[in-house]
Every structure is written in C-alpha cells, then in structure tokens.
C-alpha cells in the first residue's frame, strides 16, 4: 500500500508519518492487516509535480493540510478549501478512486460559538467539496471532525492552549487562565493515530451530528456532540477526554513539582492524567530531564527515596558498605520488598515475641541474596528484619518498596535486633 499524507510536517502529520513508518518497518506489529510499502510526505515545500505523482500512485490519502491561524482570514478558504480542490482534481485526473480522509474540525458544525467562525466556514466548505467528490466519483471519503488536539509535538503559543500550558509550566514561564471553569474536549494524538489505522483497515468509526435542540432517544443534542452509528456521514475518534482549564493546570503543576515532591499522581491506563503527563514531559528542557535525589549518607552507606505514589506506596534505594548491617526493626502493618540488584548479602527475619510451642524466641528465617540472581523478598509485618552486606569489598545495592508512604508522625518502625 502506498499512502499519501498531506500536511506531513504539521502536528498530526508528523505523528502519523512516524507511526506509519513503524508499521512499514516492522517495528509496530499491532496491525498485521496493514502492509505499507511507501509513504508520500507532502507539505508546503513540496512541488506540484510531486503532488501530481503522489495522486497518481497513492492507495490511500490522508489530507491533513490546512490553515489554522492565518494573518488574513481569506487564507482560511485558500488553505482549507483551495488545496482540497487541487488534491481532488489531481486524483480525479488519474481516475484514482482510492479512499480519501479529510481532517476537519468540530467548528465545521457551525454550532454555538462557532456559528460565525471563518475557520469553521472554510472547513465546512472543504467538507462539502469532499462529499461532492465522493458522489461524483464513487471514491470512499472519510470526513473527520476533530475537537481540540493534544499530545507530543503540539506547537505552543499557536492554536493549543494545552500545548502552551505544558510548554510554559515545564519551562517555568507564566501562564494566563481567564476562566478556569471552561471545559475542553481533548483528542490526544496517540488515540487519533489509532483511529487513522482503523481507517486504513477500512473500519473507521462513523457518526452524525444532530442539530442543536434535536432529541434522539431522550438525549437533547447541542450540534457539537457526535451520534455514533454505522451509517454515519462523518467519522470520528471515539476516545476523547473532557477537562476544565483549571483541572488541566492543577495536573500540570503537580507534574512540574514531582522532582521535588517525588509524588507520582494516579495515572490509570487510558486515563486523561496519563496522557497529559506524557504530553507535559515532551516539553521538558534538557536541563530538567535529569534531577538530583536526596541521598541520606553516613558511614554505613546511603538511603535515597526514589518515588512516592498516592495509593501504591513508595520506592527507595539502599546502599550498604562492606560488612554493614542495616534494618534491625519491625512494623505492625507496613510491609516491604527488598530487591538486591548488586552485591552479595543476607536478609534475616524473625517473628516478634515467643513461640508458645517451645517457649523460646522464634528462629530467624534467612535469604542469601545477590545481584547475580535478582529476587524480591517480603519483609513481613510483625517480623524484625535486617540486611547484611556479606562482601568485604563491594557495596550492596538494594531496591526497596514499601506499601505506604513514610509518615514521620506515625513511622510504624520499632528497633529490635534480629
């Protein structure tokens, strides 16, 4: 399959092209039905001759070219309608009836505040042109109306408030939020790319846009909300997220502070927070990609907290010098994993109290551990425990996980030698 991507250097174009290359080169094997042979990248610096050749040979066209923020409103029509006309004329010249996808916008609904939008009007004109082309030639056409787009490589201070917020907060620059209660519907780029793969496989998600005030199955529509249906005129990405500007900024500020707090917020799979965090990280300047941790050092070695979570405990790393014993304490309800990643050591654990069967203290249980065979050893509640570096020359490096954050007011840690 030969694929033409117009607007290949734009935000969506770059992400789509790089991910198409992953499939073409066998790096992404999640879409075995797709066989991609060539990717034609068309952008502002491409020639008319190149576009002509691409339109002759393409088996699928993603038309992502468009104008978002021109100096002259007339450029909207030129960029969002004029180029579409040129593209479709070239396809028709070669009787190329391959599927064509159009990147449009919810502003093309002309509903609500978009009723007088020059951008929306130009997008609507482009849509009409594509539908007329489909009727005239019989070629499959997929018109996607996208909401606000977000994700890595969004250009800040251009047409994405979220991109601007990510960039400014990551770089310690001020932001302005006039109304924190304003809600945005966001489509993240990775979800958009997956929908584009669905379109390539011939299974786009289709929808209609009921008119403002129209009631269907008890739901009153606002002109902007898609009604998903198999025979829909339009197409769309089904996975989007809604969040207020205030909540977006709140999340970004937590992400910004993570190197100092070590607190990792809850980021469930597929969640808005997980996707926003990924987007935020893509704006980090080089001098913030690495950050120092607070190593608590003494003659025995060091102890460093690595990461804290809201509901899944915390991670630390312990370094013990040769011959050193650390620990010698127990917990009531806290439990831990000790994972030796380098060196040679011995972990001992002893149940607190007296064994009523023998009338004597409980016998310790022991685990010889080594970075040559990495194991996770439970530190059991109600067992005093230690870790001993058995080497005379090498440090013992242990990754530690505790089920809860350390609370200095209630440490649940009591000294007792094993």
Short mmCIF file of C-alpha atoms in Angstrom, two decimals, residues 1-406:
data_model
loop_
_atom_site.label_atom_id
_atom_site.label_comp_id
_atom_site.label_asym_id
_atom_site.label_seq_id
_atom_site.Cartn_x
_atom_site.Cartn_y
_atom_site.Cartn_z
CA UNK A 1 0.00 0.00 0.00
CA UNK A 2 1.22 3.47 -0.91
CA UNK A 3 -0.01 6.22 1.40
CA UNK A 4 -0.10 9.96 0.76
CA UNK A 5 -0.03 12.27 3.78
CA UNK A 6 -0.57 15.96 3.07
CA UNK A 7 0.42 18.41 5.79
CA UNK A 8 3.11 15.86 6.68
CA UNK A 9 5.18 18.33 8.73
CA UNK A 10 2.29 19.55 10.88
CA UNK A 11 1.43 18.27 14.33
CA UNK A 12 -0.89 15.46 13.20
CA UNK A 13 1.15 14.78 10.07
CA UNK A 14 4.43 14.25 11.93
CA UNK A 15 2.88 11.89 14.43
CA UNK A 16 1.02 9.94 11.75
CA UNK A 17 4.00 9.65 9.39
CA UNK A 18 6.37 8.43 12.10
CA UNK A 19 3.85 5.81 13.23
CA UNK A 20 3.17 4.71 9.67
CA UNK A 21 6.92 4.20 9.32
CA UNK A 22 6.86 2.00 12.42
CA UNK A 23 4.35 -0.27 10.69
CA UNK A 24 6.17 -0.14 7.36
CA UNK A 25 9.47 -1.08 9.00
CA UNK A 26 8.02 -3.86 11.16
CA UNK A 27 8.62 -2.04 14.44
CA UNK A 28 4.90 -1.93 15.22
CA UNK A 29 3.29 -5.34 14.81
CA UNK A 30 -0.07 -4.50 16.36
CA UNK A 31 -1.68 -4.02 12.93
CA UNK A 32 -0.82 -7.21 10.99
CA UNK A 33 -3.50 -6.47 8.37
CA UNK A 34 -1.63 -3.35 7.20
CA UNK A 35 1.08 -3.68 4.57
CA UNK A 36 2.70 -0.30 3.96
CA UNK A 37 5.19 -0.06 1.11
CA UNK A 38 5.66 3.68 0.59
CA UNK A 39 4.73 6.88 2.43
CA UNK A 40 4.46 10.03 0.32
CA UNK A 41 5.05 13.11 2.50
CA UNK A 42 3.59 16.30 1.02
CA UNK A 43 3.95 19.69 2.68
CA UNK A 44 4.49 23.36 1.88
CA UNK A 45 7.97 22.79 0.46
CA UNK A 46 6.78 20.01 -1.88
CA UNK A 47 6.25 20.66 -5.58
CA UNK A 48 3.15 20.48 -7.74
CA UNK A 49 4.87 17.75 -9.74
CA UNK A 50 5.37 15.68 -6.59
CA UNK A 51 1.71 16.06 -5.66
CA UNK A 52 0.72 15.00 -9.15
CA UNK A 53 2.85 11.85 -8.94
CA UNK A 54 1.64 11.03 -5.42
CA UNK A 55 -2.01 11.34 -6.51
CA UNK A 56 -1.36 9.02 -9.44
CA UNK A 57 0.16 6.26 -7.30
CA UNK A 58 -1.50 6.57 -3.86
CA UNK A 59 -3.68 3.78 -2.49
CA UNK A 60 -4.89 5.91 0.43
CA UNK A 61 -4.81 9.65 1.10
CA UNK A 62 -4.71 11.40 4.48
CA UNK A 63 -5.46 15.05 3.78
CA UNK A 64 -4.17 16.82 6.89
CA UNK A 65 -3.11 20.03 5.14
CA UNK A 66 -4.87 23.14 6.36
CA UNK A 67 -4.57 26.63 7.78
CA UNK A 68 -5.22 27.30 11.48
CA UNK A 69 -4.05 30.83 12.27
CA UNK A 70 -3.51 32.92 9.13
CA UNK A 71 -2.76 36.62 9.11
CA UNK A 72 -5.62 37.14 6.63
CA UNK A 73 -8.97 35.31 7.10
CA UNK A 74 -9.04 34.77 3.33
CA UNK A 75 -6.16 32.34 3.81
CA UNK A 76 -8.60 30.03 5.62
CA UNK A 77 -10.51 29.42 2.41
CA UNK A 78 -7.35 29.19 0.35
CA UNK A 79 -5.73 26.67 2.69
CA UNK A 80 -8.76 24.66 3.78
CA UNK A 81 -10.75 24.71 0.54
CA UNK A 82 -8.39 25.65 -2.26
CA UNK A 83 -5.80 22.94 -1.63
CA UNK A 84 -8.51 20.32 -1.14
CA UNK A 85 -9.82 21.20 -4.58
CA UNK A 86 -6.33 20.85 -6.09
CA UNK A 87 -5.83 17.49 -4.40
CA UNK A 88 -9.16 16.04 -5.54
CA UNK A 89 -8.67 17.34 -9.09
CA UNK A 90 -5.34 15.50 -9.28
CA UNK A 91 -6.88 12.26 -8.03
CA UNK A 92 -9.74 12.59 -10.49
CA UNK A 93 -7.34 13.28 -13.37
CA UNK A 94 -5.82 9.84 -12.89
CA UNK A 95 -9.17 8.20 -12.12
CA UNK A 96 -7.68 7.26 -8.75
CA UNK A 97 -10.65 6.27 -6.61
CA UNK A 98 -8.62 5.34 -3.54
CA UNK A 99 -10.05 6.18 -0.09
CA UNK A 100 -9.51 9.77 1.00
CA UNK A 101 -9.56 11.03 4.57
CA UNK A 102 -10.18 14.71 5.40
CA UNK A 103 -9.08 16.31 8.65
CA UNK A 104 -11.86 18.72 9.57
CA UNK A 105 -12.95 20.30 12.84
CA UNK A 106 -15.97 20.41 15.12
CA UNK A 107 -16.00 24.09 14.24
CA UNK A 108 -17.38 23.00 10.85
CA UNK A 109 -20.65 22.20 12.64
CA UNK A 110 -21.11 25.99 12.88
CA UNK A 111 -22.95 25.30 16.12
CA UNK A 112 -22.95 27.57 19.16
CA UNK A 113 -19.96 29.91 19.33
CA UNK A 114 -18.67 28.53 16.01
CA UNK A 115 -21.60 29.96 14.02
CA UNK A 116 -19.58 32.84 12.58
CA UNK A 117 -16.15 31.23 12.60
CA UNK A 118 -14.16 31.93 9.43
CA UNK A 119 -12.17 28.81 10.20
CA UNK A 120 -15.34 26.74 10.65
CA UNK A 121 -16.83 28.09 7.42
CA UNK A 122 -13.69 27.19 5.47
CA UNK A 123 -13.64 23.70 6.98
CA UNK A 124 -17.32 23.23 6.12
CA UNK A 125 -16.61 24.26 2.53
CA UNK A 126 -13.83 21.68 2.40
CA UNK A 127 -16.16 19.01 3.73
CA UNK A 128 -18.81 19.80 1.12
CA UNK A 129 -16.17 19.57 -1.59
CA UNK A 130 -15.16 16.09 -0.43
CA UNK A 131 -18.75 14.87 -0.26
CA UNK A 132 -19.38 16.17 -3.77
CA UNK A 133 -16.23 14.38 -4.94
CA UNK A 134 -17.44 11.12 -3.40
CA UNK A 135 -20.83 11.46 -5.08
CA UNK A 136 -19.23 12.27 -8.42
CA UNK A 137 -16.51 9.59 -8.49
CA UNK A 138 -17.72 6.90 -6.10
CA UNK A 139 -14.45 7.11 -4.17
CA UNK A 140 -14.69 6.37 -0.41
CA UNK A 141 -14.43 9.58 1.61
CA UNK A 142 -13.93 9.82 5.38
CA UNK A 143 -14.52 13.28 6.87
CA UNK A 144 -13.28 13.56 10.46
CA UNK A 145 -14.38 16.42 12.68
CA UNK A 146 -11.74 16.66 15.39
CA UNK A 147 -12.11 18.54 18.70
CA UNK A 148 -9.11 20.17 20.42
CA UNK A 149 -6.00 18.14 19.65
CA UNK A 150 -3.29 17.43 22.23
CA UNK A 151 -0.12 15.41 22.62
CA UNK A 152 3.61 15.48 21.94
CA UNK A 153 4.88 17.97 19.36
CA UNK A 154 1.91 20.34 19.62
CA UNK A 155 3.25 23.78 18.81
CA UNK A 156 2.93 26.10 21.85
CA UNK A 157 1.62 29.65 21.52
CA UNK A 158 -0.13 28.70 18.30
CA UNK A 159 -3.54 27.04 18.40
CA UNK A 160 -3.42 24.84 21.51
CA UNK A 161 -3.91 26.26 24.98
CA UNK A 162 -2.87 22.92 26.49
CA UNK A 163 0.33 22.92 24.44
CA UNK A 164 1.09 26.43 25.66
CA UNK A 165 0.40 25.48 29.28
CA UNK A 166 2.64 22.40 29.03
CA UNK A 167 5.47 24.37 27.47
CA UNK A 168 5.29 27.30 29.86
CA UNK A 169 4.95 25.29 33.05
CA UNK A 170 7.72 22.90 32.02
CA UNK A 171 9.97 25.90 31.37
CA UNK A 172 8.94 27.90 34.46
CA UNK A 173 7.16 30.53 32.39
CA UNK A 174 3.88 32.22 33.42
CA UNK A 175 0.50 31.19 32.06
CA UNK A 176 -2.82 33.03 31.90
CA UNK A 177 -6.15 31.36 32.63
CA UNK A 178 -9.05 33.77 32.32
CA UNK A 179 -11.76 31.28 33.27
CA UNK A 180 -10.68 28.03 34.98
CA UNK A 181 -14.21 26.60 34.60
CA UNK A 182 -14.03 26.48 30.79
CA UNK A 183 -14.20 22.84 29.70
CA UNK A 184 -12.24 21.47 26.75
CA UNK A 185 -12.80 18.26 24.85
CA UNK A 186 -9.39 16.85 24.01
CA UNK A 187 -8.36 14.23 21.49
CA UNK A 188 -4.84 13.00 22.22
CA UNK A 189 -2.63 12.30 19.25
CA UNK A 190 -1.98 8.64 20.03
CA UNK A 191 -5.73 7.95 20.07
CA UNK A 192 -6.08 9.88 16.81
CA UNK A 193 -3.32 7.81 15.18
CA UNK A 194 -5.03 4.58 16.24
CA UNK A 195 -8.23 5.83 14.59
CA UNK A 196 -6.25 6.58 11.43
CA UNK A 197 -5.02 2.99 11.47
CA UNK A 198 -8.66 1.88 11.78
CA UNK A 199 -9.47 4.00 8.74
CA UNK A 200 -6.61 2.38 6.80
CA UNK A 201 -8.04 -1.01 7.68
CA UNK A 202 -11.42 0.06 6.30
CA UNK A 203 -13.20 0.28 9.64
CA UNK A 204 -13.49 3.96 10.60
CA UNK A 205 -15.90 4.91 13.38
CA UNK A 206 -18.85 6.72 11.84
CA UNK A 207 -21.25 9.27 13.28
CA UNK A 208 -23.72 12.05 12.59
CA UNK A 209 -24.09 15.45 14.23
CA UNK A 210 -27.72 16.03 15.26
CA UNK A 211 -28.82 19.65 15.07
CA UNK A 212 -28.95 21.91 18.10
CA UNK A 213 -32.01 21.02 20.18
CA UNK A 214 -32.71 17.76 18.35
CA UNK A 215 -33.79 14.99 20.75
CA UNK A 216 -32.86 11.38 19.99
CA UNK A 217 -33.59 8.56 22.43
CA UNK A 218 -34.23 11.10 25.16
CA UNK A 219 -30.96 12.97 24.60
CA UNK A 220 -31.00 16.60 23.52
CA UNK A 221 -28.06 17.36 21.23
CA UNK A 222 -26.02 20.56 21.04
CA UNK A 223 -24.85 20.35 17.44
CA UNK A 224 -21.30 19.50 18.56
CA UNK A 225 -21.78 16.03 20.02
CA UNK A 226 -21.48 13.06 17.66
CA UNK A 227 -24.13 10.35 17.48
CA UNK A 228 -22.24 7.15 16.75
CA UNK A 229 -23.88 4.97 14.11
CA UNK A 230 -22.69 2.52 11.45
CA UNK A 231 -24.15 4.55 8.58
CA UNK A 232 -22.98 7.97 9.77
CA UNK A 233 -22.00 10.62 7.24
CA UNK A 234 -18.98 11.71 9.28
CA UNK A 235 -16.16 9.88 11.04
CA UNK A 236 -14.57 10.46 14.41
CA UNK A 237 -12.21 9.21 17.08
CA UNK A 238 -14.25 7.60 19.84
CA UNK A 239 -11.75 8.19 22.65
CA UNK A 240 -11.71 11.80 23.85
CA UNK A 241 -11.46 13.43 27.27
CA UNK A 242 -13.16 16.45 28.83
CA UNK A 243 -11.45 18.58 31.46
CA UNK A 244 -11.63 22.15 32.68
CA UNK A 245 -8.75 24.55 32.21
CA UNK A 246 -8.45 24.75 35.99
CA UNK A 247 -8.05 20.99 36.36
CA UNK A 248 -5.56 20.82 33.48
CA UNK A 249 -3.37 23.46 35.14
CA UNK A 250 -3.70 21.73 38.52
CA UNK A 251 -2.41 18.50 37.00
CA UNK A 252 0.44 20.22 35.19
CA UNK A 253 1.59 21.94 38.36
CA UNK A 254 1.74 18.55 40.13
CA UNK A 255 3.75 17.14 37.25
CA UNK A 256 6.08 20.14 37.45
CA UNK A 257 6.63 19.63 41.19
CA UNK A 258 7.22 15.86 41.00
CA UNK A 259 11.05 16.06 41.05
CA UNK A 260 10.87 17.85 44.42
CA UNK A 261 7.88 16.04 45.96
CA UNK A 262 8.72 12.64 44.37
CA UNK A 263 4.94 12.18 44.28
CA UNK A 264 3.63 10.38 41.22
CA UNK A 265 -0.11 11.08 40.82
CA UNK A 266 -2.55 8.35 39.93
CA UNK A 267 -2.26 7.63 36.19
CA UNK A 268 -4.51 4.64 35.36
CA UNK A 269 -4.17 3.08 31.93
CA UNK A 270 -6.03 5.10 29.32
CA UNK A 271 -6.71 7.97 31.71
CA UNK A 272 -6.64 11.66 30.86
CA UNK A 273 -3.96 12.20 33.51
CA UNK A 274 -1.66 9.58 31.99
CA UNK A 275 -1.92 11.10 28.52
CA UNK A 276 -1.49 14.66 29.80
CA UNK A 277 1.61 13.65 31.79
CA UNK A 278 3.16 12.14 28.65
CA UNK A 279 2.39 15.34 26.76
CA UNK A 280 3.87 17.51 29.52
CA UNK A 281 7.12 15.54 29.61
CA UNK A 282 7.67 16.11 25.90
CA UNK A 283 8.17 19.84 26.66
CA UNK A 284 10.85 19.42 29.34
CA UNK A 285 14.02 21.39 28.60
CA UNK A 286 17.28 19.44 28.58
CA UNK A 287 18.35 20.75 31.97
CA UNK A 288 15.24 19.26 33.60
CA UNK A 289 15.34 15.80 32.07
CA UNK A 290 17.61 14.66 34.92
CA UNK A 291 17.22 15.82 38.52
CA UNK A 292 19.06 15.17 41.77
CA UNK A 293 17.69 12.97 44.53
CA UNK A 294 18.28 13.49 48.26
CA UNK A 295 20.86 10.87 49.27
CA UNK A 296 20.99 10.46 53.04
CA UNK A 297 24.59 9.34 53.59
CA UNK A 298 26.54 8.16 56.65
CA UNK A 299 29.42 5.81 57.43
CA UNK A 300 27.24 2.77 56.67
CA UNK A 301 26.29 3.88 53.12
CA UNK A 302 23.24 5.76 51.90
CA UNK A 303 19.44 5.69 51.65
CA UNK A 304 17.55 7.54 48.92
CA UNK A 305 13.83 7.88 48.33
CA UNK A 306 13.11 7.47 44.60
CA UNK A 307 9.38 7.73 44.04
CA UNK A 308 6.17 8.15 46.00
CA UNK A 309 2.65 7.31 44.89
CA UNK A 310 -0.76 8.28 46.16
CA UNK A 311 -2.03 4.75 46.69
CA UNK A 312 0.78 2.32 45.83
CA UNK A 313 3.50 3.10 48.35
CA UNK A 314 6.98 4.34 47.67
CA UNK A 315 10.30 3.20 46.20
CA UNK A 316 13.78 3.74 47.64
CA UNK A 317 17.33 2.52 47.09
CA UNK A 318 19.65 1.49 49.90
CA UNK A 319 23.43 1.18 49.58
CA UNK A 320 25.29 -0.69 52.31
CA UNK A 321 29.07 -0.63 52.57
CA UNK A 322 31.05 -3.88 53.03
CA UNK A 323 30.29 -5.69 56.29
CA UNK A 324 27.47 -3.32 57.27
CA UNK A 325 24.15 -4.46 58.76
CA UNK A 326 21.08 -2.28 58.29
CA UNK A 327 17.48 -2.54 59.44
CA UNK A 328 17.00 -4.29 62.77
CA UNK A 329 13.41 -3.11 63.11
CA UNK A 330 9.83 -4.30 62.62
CA UNK A 331 6.45 -2.90 61.57
CA UNK A 332 2.85 -3.55 62.59
CA UNK A 333 1.10 -3.12 59.24
CA UNK A 334 3.76 -1.85 56.87
CA UNK A 335 5.31 -4.38 54.53
CA UNK A 336 8.15 -4.11 52.06
CA UNK A 337 10.01 -5.78 49.23
CA UNK A 338 13.82 -5.89 49.33
CA UNK A 339 15.36 -6.50 45.91
CA UNK A 340 19.16 -6.75 45.81
CA UNK A 341 20.38 -5.62 42.39
CA UNK A 342 24.14 -5.55 43.04
CA UNK A 343 26.42 -7.19 45.58
CA UNK A 344 26.09 -10.16 47.93
CA UNK A 345 24.03 -10.06 51.09
CA UNK A 346 21.97 -11.85 53.71
CA UNK A 347 18.43 -10.94 54.75
CA UNK A 348 17.23 -12.16 58.13
CA UNK A 349 13.69 -12.01 59.53
CA UNK A 350 12.40 -13.09 62.94
CA UNK A 351 8.83 -13.12 64.17
CA UNK A 352 8.33 -10.86 67.17
CA UNK A 353 7.55 -12.50 70.52
CA UNK A 354 7.77 -16.02 71.95
CA UNK A 355 6.98 -19.28 70.20
CA UNK A 356 4.37 -20.78 72.55
CA UNK A 357 5.21 -24.31 71.40
CA UNK A 358 8.84 -24.01 72.52
CA UNK A 359 8.71 -21.17 75.00
CA UNK A 360 11.62 -19.59 73.17
CA UNK A 361 12.01 -16.70 70.72
CA UNK A 362 11.19 -17.61 67.13
CA UNK A 363 14.03 -18.78 64.91
CA UNK A 364 15.05 -16.36 62.16
CA UNK A 365 14.46 -17.16 58.52
CA UNK A 366 17.30 -16.27 56.17
CA UNK A 367 17.72 -15.45 52.48
CA UNK A 368 21.10 -15.20 50.82
CA UNK A 369 20.68 -12.63 48.06
CA UNK A 370 22.79 -11.45 45.17
CA UNK A 371 22.69 -9.18 42.15
CA UNK A 372 23.60 -12.27 40.12
CA UNK A 373 20.15 -13.73 40.85
CA UNK A 374 17.65 -10.97 41.45
CA UNK A 375 14.81 -11.90 43.81
CA UNK A 376 12.11 -9.99 45.68
CA UNK A 377 12.00 -10.80 49.40
CA UNK A 378 8.96 -9.86 51.52
CA UNK A 379 9.61 -8.01 54.76
CA UNK A 380 6.73 -9.45 56.75
CA UNK A 381 4.61 -7.38 59.17
CA UNK A 382 5.37 -8.36 62.75
CA UNK A 383 8.86 -9.65 61.84
CA UNK A 384 12.00 -7.76 62.74
CA UNK A 385 14.35 -7.79 59.80
CA UNK A 386 17.79 -6.73 58.63
CA UNK A 387 20.05 -6.86 55.60
CA UNK A 388 23.77 -7.63 55.87
CA UNK A 389 26.43 -6.94 53.27
CA UNK A 390 28.48 -10.14 53.14
CA UNK A 391 31.15 -8.71 50.85
CA UNK A 392 34.48 -7.41 52.10
CA UNK A 393 34.97 -5.18 49.08
CA UNK A 394 31.72 -4.39 47.25
CA UNK A 395 28.72 -2.24 48.10
CA UNK A 396 25.34 -3.94 48.47
CA UNK A 397 22.65 -2.14 46.44
CA UNK A 398 19.02 -2.86 47.34
CA UNK A 399 15.86 -1.52 45.72
CA UNK A 400 13.15 -1.23 48.37
CA UNK A 401 9.39 -0.85 48.01
CA UNK A 402 7.08 -0.05 50.94
CA UNK A 403 3.32 -0.39 50.77
CA UNK A 404 2.77 3.08 52.25
CA UNK A 405 4.43 6.46 52.36
CA UNK A 406 6.70 7.10 55.31
#
